[in-house]
XYZ file of C-alpha atoms in Angstrom:
396
model
C 14.809 4.795 -12.109
C 15.244 4.582 -8.364
C 12.585 5.800 -6.046
C 13.674 9.204 -4.914
C 12.565 11.626 -2.287
C 11.459 14.850 -3.865
C 14.205 17.448 -3.533
C 13.135 20.444 -1.522
C 14.712 23.818 -2.184
C 13.128 26.053 0.419
C 12.752 26.232 4.162
C 8.968 25.953 4.226
C 8.701 22.806 2.112
C 8.740 19.344 3.630
C 7.503 15.797 3.020
C 5.160 13.724 5.159
C 5.638 9.985 5.566
C 2.242 8.467 6.155
C 1.075 5.123 7.489
C 1.363 2.421 4.922
C -0.570 0.401 2.447
C 0.724 -3.003 1.361
C 0.104 -4.389 -2.107
C 0.658 -8.063 -3.016
C 1.755 -8.944 -6.549
C 2.996 -12.294 -7.787
C 2.870 -15.163 -10.253
C 3.559 -18.847 -10.722
C 7.042 -19.508 -12.139
C 7.175 -23.292 -12.571
C 9.864 -24.110 -15.149
C 11.105 -20.516 -15.480
C 14.697 -19.368 -15.047
C 14.040 -15.611 -14.975
C 10.958 -13.722 -13.901
C 9.990 -10.074 -13.477
C 7.349 -8.387 -11.328
C 6.325 -4.950 -12.571
C 5.888 -2.106 -10.076
C 3.681 0.962 -10.458
C 3.720 4.448 -8.887
C 7.391 4.128 -7.989
C 7.505 7.391 -6.050
C 5.129 6.031 -3.393
C 7.145 2.889 -2.624
C 9.084 2.658 0.645
C 10.334 -0.933 0.316
C 9.614 -4.193 -1.500
C 9.834 -7.592 0.213
C 10.095 -10.470 -2.279
C 9.776 -14.219 -1.902
C 10.017 -17.401 -3.960
C 8.590 -20.732 -2.794
C 10.540 -23.973 -3.331
C 9.087 -27.494 -3.072
C 10.742 -30.554 -4.573
C 9.857 -34.236 -4.629
C 10.209 -36.728 -1.802
C 13.721 -37.024 -0.388
C 15.304 -34.573 -2.854
C 18.066 -32.453 -1.295
C 17.453 -28.866 -0.325
C 18.661 -26.303 -2.880
C 21.783 -24.216 -2.427
C 21.132 -20.946 -0.570
C 21.820 -18.930 -3.735
C 19.693 -21.040 -6.082
C 17.314 -18.069 -6.351
C 18.612 -14.502 -6.323
C 16.820 -11.193 -6.742
C 17.780 -7.904 -8.398
C 16.525 -4.709 -9.979
C 18.259 -2.054 -12.065
C 20.685 -1.035 -9.321
C 20.220 -3.304 -6.302
C 20.940 -6.985 -5.619
C 19.867 -7.546 -2.019
C 21.170 -10.474 -0.008
C 18.922 -13.505 -0.467
C 17.986 -15.744 2.458
C 16.775 -19.346 2.297
C 14.520 -20.585 5.101
C 13.704 -24.328 5.192
C 10.149 -24.167 6.487
C 8.772 -26.359 9.258
C 6.148 -29.105 8.962
C 3.891 -28.185 11.887
C 0.790 -28.183 9.653
C 1.711 -31.193 7.523
C 1.259 -34.918 8.082
C 4.524 -35.596 6.225
C 7.992 -34.187 6.867
C 10.159 -35.370 3.971
C 9.267 -32.751 1.379
C 12.264 -30.499 0.631
C 10.590 -27.118 1.077
C 11.662 -23.555 1.722
C 11.363 -19.838 1.114
C 13.882 -17.621 -0.685
C 13.445 -13.980 0.357
C 15.034 -10.534 0.118
C 14.183 -6.868 0.726
C 14.628 -3.977 -1.711
C 15.047 -0.590 -0.036
C 14.500 1.295 -3.292
C 12.216 0.721 -6.264
C 12.811 1.013 -9.996
C 10.519 1.467 -12.968
C 11.792 -1.854 -14.337
C 10.382 -3.747 -11.364
C 12.081 -6.578 -9.479
C 13.579 -9.754 -10.926
C 14.149 -13.320 -9.784
C 17.012 -15.366 -11.245
C 16.104 -19.032 -10.748
C 18.854 -21.665 -10.872
C 16.879 -24.564 -9.444
C 13.979 -26.773 -10.413
C 10.812 -26.889 -8.318
C 10.425 -23.150 -7.665
C 6.668 -22.625 -7.505
C 6.115 -18.887 -7.254
C 7.631 -15.412 -7.165
C 5.793 -12.662 -5.295
C 6.278 -9.270 -3.670
C 4.817 -7.296 -0.793
C 4.999 -3.653 -1.886
C 4.993 -1.169 1.002
C 3.756 2.263 -0.003
C 3.630 5.630 1.700
C 0.009 6.361 2.450
C -1.191 9.835 1.639
C -4.099 11.214 3.678
C -6.551 10.721 0.793
C -6.068 6.959 0.984
C -9.265 5.404 2.300
C -7.679 2.362 3.952
C -4.651 1.202 5.925
C -2.922 -2.182 5.577
C -1.904 -4.654 8.279
C 0.146 -7.814 7.722
C 0.960 -11.168 9.255
C 4.181 -12.153 7.478
C 4.573 -15.826 8.436
C 4.873 -18.362 5.601
C 3.281 -21.742 6.397
C 3.390 -25.091 4.558
C 0.208 -27.184 4.626
C -0.400 -30.853 3.842
C -3.549 -32.569 5.110
C -3.449 -30.877 8.493
C -7.240 -31.207 8.583
C -10.165 -29.344 10.041
C -9.086 -30.032 13.637
C -5.564 -28.638 13.214
C -5.820 -25.396 11.220
C -3.183 -22.702 11.280
C -4.554 -19.319 12.378
C -3.038 -16.116 11.011
C -3.885 -13.389 13.548
C -3.715 -9.844 12.185
C -4.103 -7.044 14.778
C -5.903 -3.973 13.379
C -6.717 -0.498 14.663
C -10.002 0.137 16.430
C -12.338 2.865 15.169
C -15.304 4.935 16.298
C -17.703 3.200 13.902
C -18.075 0.053 11.815
C -15.914 -0.260 8.711
C -15.219 -2.600 5.828
C -12.110 -4.735 5.456
C -10.525 -6.762 2.653
C -8.353 -9.814 3.378
C -5.661 -10.732 0.821
C -4.198 -14.261 0.872
C -1.340 -15.446 -1.424
C -1.202 -19.211 -1.990
C 1.624 -21.080 -3.750
C 1.495 -24.581 -5.277
C -2.243 -24.360 -5.877
C -2.025 -26.135 -9.231
C -4.458 -27.815 -11.610
C -4.709 -31.069 -9.624
C -7.770 -29.608 -7.881
C -6.138 -29.103 -4.514
C -8.316 -27.493 -1.906
C -7.549 -24.594 0.424
C -10.130 -24.113 3.174
C -10.187 -20.595 4.657
C -12.264 -19.209 7.529
C -12.037 -15.463 8.220
C -13.370 -13.991 11.470
C -13.526 -10.304 12.438
C -15.632 -10.062 15.582
C -19.200 -11.089 14.671
C -18.459 -10.976 10.925
C -17.133 -14.130 9.265
C -16.583 -15.686 5.855
C -15.837 -19.265 4.774
C -14.076 -19.938 1.453
C -12.730 -22.914 -0.464
C -10.270 -22.424 -3.337
C -8.923 -25.004 -5.769
C -7.324 -23.377 -8.821
C -4.482 -20.904 -9.496
C -5.379 -17.494 -10.923
C -1.953 -15.899 -11.585
C -0.122 -18.386 -13.752
C 0.477 -22.000 -12.935
C 0.836 -22.669 -9.214
C -0.014 -19.244 -7.719
C -3.287 -17.895 -6.359
C -4.099 -14.514 -4.831
C -7.478 -14.219 -3.153
C -9.113 -10.980 -1.954
C -12.115 -11.296 0.345
C -14.254 -8.347 1.543
C -16.025 -8.341 4.900
C -18.406 -5.441 5.447
C -19.660 -3.841 8.638
C -16.866 -4.946 10.968
C -17.561 -3.229 14.335
C -15.176 -0.465 15.338
C -14.135 -2.213 18.566
C -12.766 -5.246 16.691
C -8.969 -5.181 17.014
C -7.987 -8.498 15.417
C -8.789 -10.463 12.279
C -8.276 -14.250 12.417
C -7.702 -16.245 9.239
C -7.863 -20.014 9.756
C -6.412 -22.206 6.981
C -6.201 -25.950 6.474
C -5.588 -28.629 3.852
C -8.326 -31.283 4.043
C -7.431 -34.609 5.601
C -9.118 -37.582 3.879
C -10.223 -38.640 7.351
C -12.365 -35.487 7.514
C -14.776 -36.892 4.928
C -15.312 -37.002 1.152
C -13.503 -33.772 0.328
C -11.444 -32.783 -2.705
C -7.776 -33.644 -2.935
C -6.159 -32.681 0.362
C -2.741 -31.935 -1.039
C 0.094 -29.543 -0.197
C 0.253 -25.761 -0.589
C 1.878 -22.693 1.005
C 0.332 -19.506 2.385
C 2.819 -16.623 2.451
C 1.244 -14.475 5.115
C -1.894 -12.359 5.032
C -2.615 -8.667 4.400
C -5.747 -6.976 5.752
C -6.874 -3.616 4.343
C -9.061 -1.702 6.809
C -11.215 1.226 5.732
C -10.596 4.413 7.657
C -13.383 5.918 9.737
C -13.355 9.694 10.050
C -14.297 10.887 13.515
C -16.429 14.026 13.498
C -13.858 15.903 15.542
C -10.932 15.019 13.321
C -11.510 17.623 10.626
C -13.255 20.884 9.820
C -14.100 23.324 7.070
C -11.491 25.805 5.940
C -11.389 28.688 8.417
C -8.809 31.448 8.762
C -6.670 30.672 5.674
C -4.894 27.521 4.584
C -1.634 26.875 6.443
C -0.458 23.593 4.880
C -1.252 21.464 1.831
C -0.354 17.959 0.722
C -0.794 17.702 -3.050
C -0.620 14.673 -5.322
C 0.698 15.383 -8.813
C -1.690 14.063 -11.486
C 0.203 15.300 -14.530
C 2.270 13.382 -17.052
C 5.585 15.254 -16.916
C 8.555 13.102 -15.879
C 11.014 14.332 -13.235
C 9.141 17.628 -13.205
C 10.054 20.757 -11.262
C 7.097 22.254 -9.410
C 7.303 25.768 -7.982
C 4.872 27.311 -5.512
C 4.290 31.082 -5.371
C 2.302 33.176 -2.910
C 0.036 35.817 -4.448
C 1.962 36.421 -7.689
C 4.202 34.444 -10.010
C 7.543 36.157 -9.627
C 10.849 35.275 -8.031
C 10.206 37.328 -4.902
C 7.033 35.348 -4.136
C 8.475 31.867 -4.722
C 8.390 29.936 -1.443
C 8.724 26.231 -2.314
C 10.337 24.213 -5.100
C 10.123 20.458 -5.661
C 12.264 18.583 -8.193
C 12.047 15.050 -9.579
C 8.248 14.955 -9.340
C 6.378 12.209 -11.209
C 2.758 11.183 -11.572
C 1.387 10.006 -8.232
C 4.031 11.723 -6.088
C 2.816 13.646 -3.037
C 4.551 16.854 -1.968
C 3.775 19.007 1.053
C 4.395 22.572 2.158
C 3.341 25.256 4.644
C 2.633 28.909 3.986
C 5.360 31.570 4.123
C 3.407 34.163 6.117
C 2.661 34.668 9.792
C 1.266 31.510 11.436
C 2.164 29.655 8.207
C -0.740 31.265 6.360
C -0.724 31.332 2.551
C -2.656 34.534 1.917
C -5.596 34.653 -0.464
C -4.141 32.423 -3.170
C -1.122 30.516 -4.346
C 0.096 29.587 -7.825
C 1.887 26.424 -8.945
C 3.908 25.897 -12.112
C 5.244 22.723 -13.709
C 8.570 23.213 -15.485
C 7.893 26.982 -15.487
C 4.718 26.486 -17.544
C 1.333 28.139 -17.152
C 0.477 28.760 -13.481
C -2.447 27.054 -11.768
C -4.209 28.943 -8.976
C -5.412 27.534 -5.672
C -7.566 29.850 -3.568
C -6.393 29.639 0.046
C -8.341 32.337 1.920
C -11.250 30.000 2.782
C -13.753 32.229 0.944
C -14.047 29.511 -1.720
C -14.486 25.769 -1.323
C -11.325 23.819 -0.589
C -11.291 20.309 0.853
C -9.401 17.021 0.964
C -10.048 15.066 -2.210
C -10.546 18.168 -4.357
C -8.946 18.092 -7.824
C -7.305 21.234 -9.158
C -7.263 21.678 -12.954
C -6.706 17.945 -13.543
C -3.132 18.473 -12.346
C -3.238 18.236 -8.547
C -5.276 16.410 -5.930
C -5.554 17.876 -2.439
C -4.868 14.805 -0.327
C -4.779 16.747 2.949
C -4.480 20.238 4.308
C -4.753 22.432 7.379
C -6.447 25.743 7.978
C -5.497 28.140 10.759
C -8.738 27.902 12.739
C -10.383 24.782 11.306
C -7.583 22.252 11.629
C -7.386 19.338 9.150
C -9.571 19.738 6.075
C -12.513 17.357 5.849
C -12.771 15.143 2.766
C -15.708 17.179 1.446
C -17.283 20.603 1.899
C -20.919 21.344 1.030
C -21.108 23.044 -2.394
C -21.500 26.776 -2.211
C -20.429 27.098 1.418
C -18.169 30.114 1.174
C -18.448 31.362 4.728
C -15.142 31.067 6.550
C -16.793 32.143 9.817
C -13.713 33.845 11.204
C -15.026 37.404 10.997
C -11.916 38.577 9.161
C -11.271 39.580 5.589
C -8.810 36.889 4.520
C -8.428 38.134 0.957
C -5.517 40.460 1.581
C -2.077 39.139 0.777
C -0.620 40.212 4.103
C -1.691 36.974 5.748
C -3.570 38.796 8.514
């Protein structure tokens, strides 16, 4: 099933596209002719960039450009072959390269690699997802693929990943995909630096099938003024000292997840009625139709309809009344089933991150006087502080 935008059947309904998160998935595929990578939460996916690493023996010819192709249920994107350089290798006669392609849609069946060549080490994907406002982090990526062979401690490659600054310290997680890290006890030496915070790691074994490794490394308390993360990588040179086998491997870029920091002025309590909501569907219906009613569940009060909704999809809408207000309450139905009420007058708690009847999650929202909803509201705080009675359905 292709990723689809939710169909909107009313003027007041619309969809937000948020800043992204990037997930890395992959596996070793040595000796395989076909391989599949499963994808989850299809409705969130904006694109999928796939790659397959090739490395043959000394003096073997390079493969044909179509030796590895990619497809899913309804898309076969053009595959590129890039013979990589040897800048961080002491040898230059390995036949090496990267097959790559980009999927602009996503299917429940995942993405496939058809492999018509020996010496393909790995198959992996960078999955770009829409980020809803409830997501607690944002992803940044350096996409360069680098081949390493005994470049040594004095000649590391540095992946620089620019990140956003923040008003306070935050935590980050660095994700590093490595191909050709097999059971010959090869060593990858990694040094991560984010301002005054650093981490040194050595890896030697695959963890996702033969010949593929995906490492995730947290660094806590990175100062808010840090705007770059540096990841230094090298393959040990025997001249460096008595280290483990300094053999070849590939690093296919780096992804850095950075926790968001909420500035105090960025959000507020509900005040003056809700004017917009972004809801994530938590139910199990497939290709559901969700209808939104103001005040009462009847045709005259229907103001937004969404079709093709699946678990994890986010849909967004504004109120139908003056200043986009929603009145005292709204009702939502799934496939014309029992309605679920959301109180929108601000006289009851409503906040980002709030679950509604195990069916919806409020990922973001706006109130008329309070602006964006904060992620939490103190329990029992039912004072909307606007001096008006918001419980009439006239939206005044």
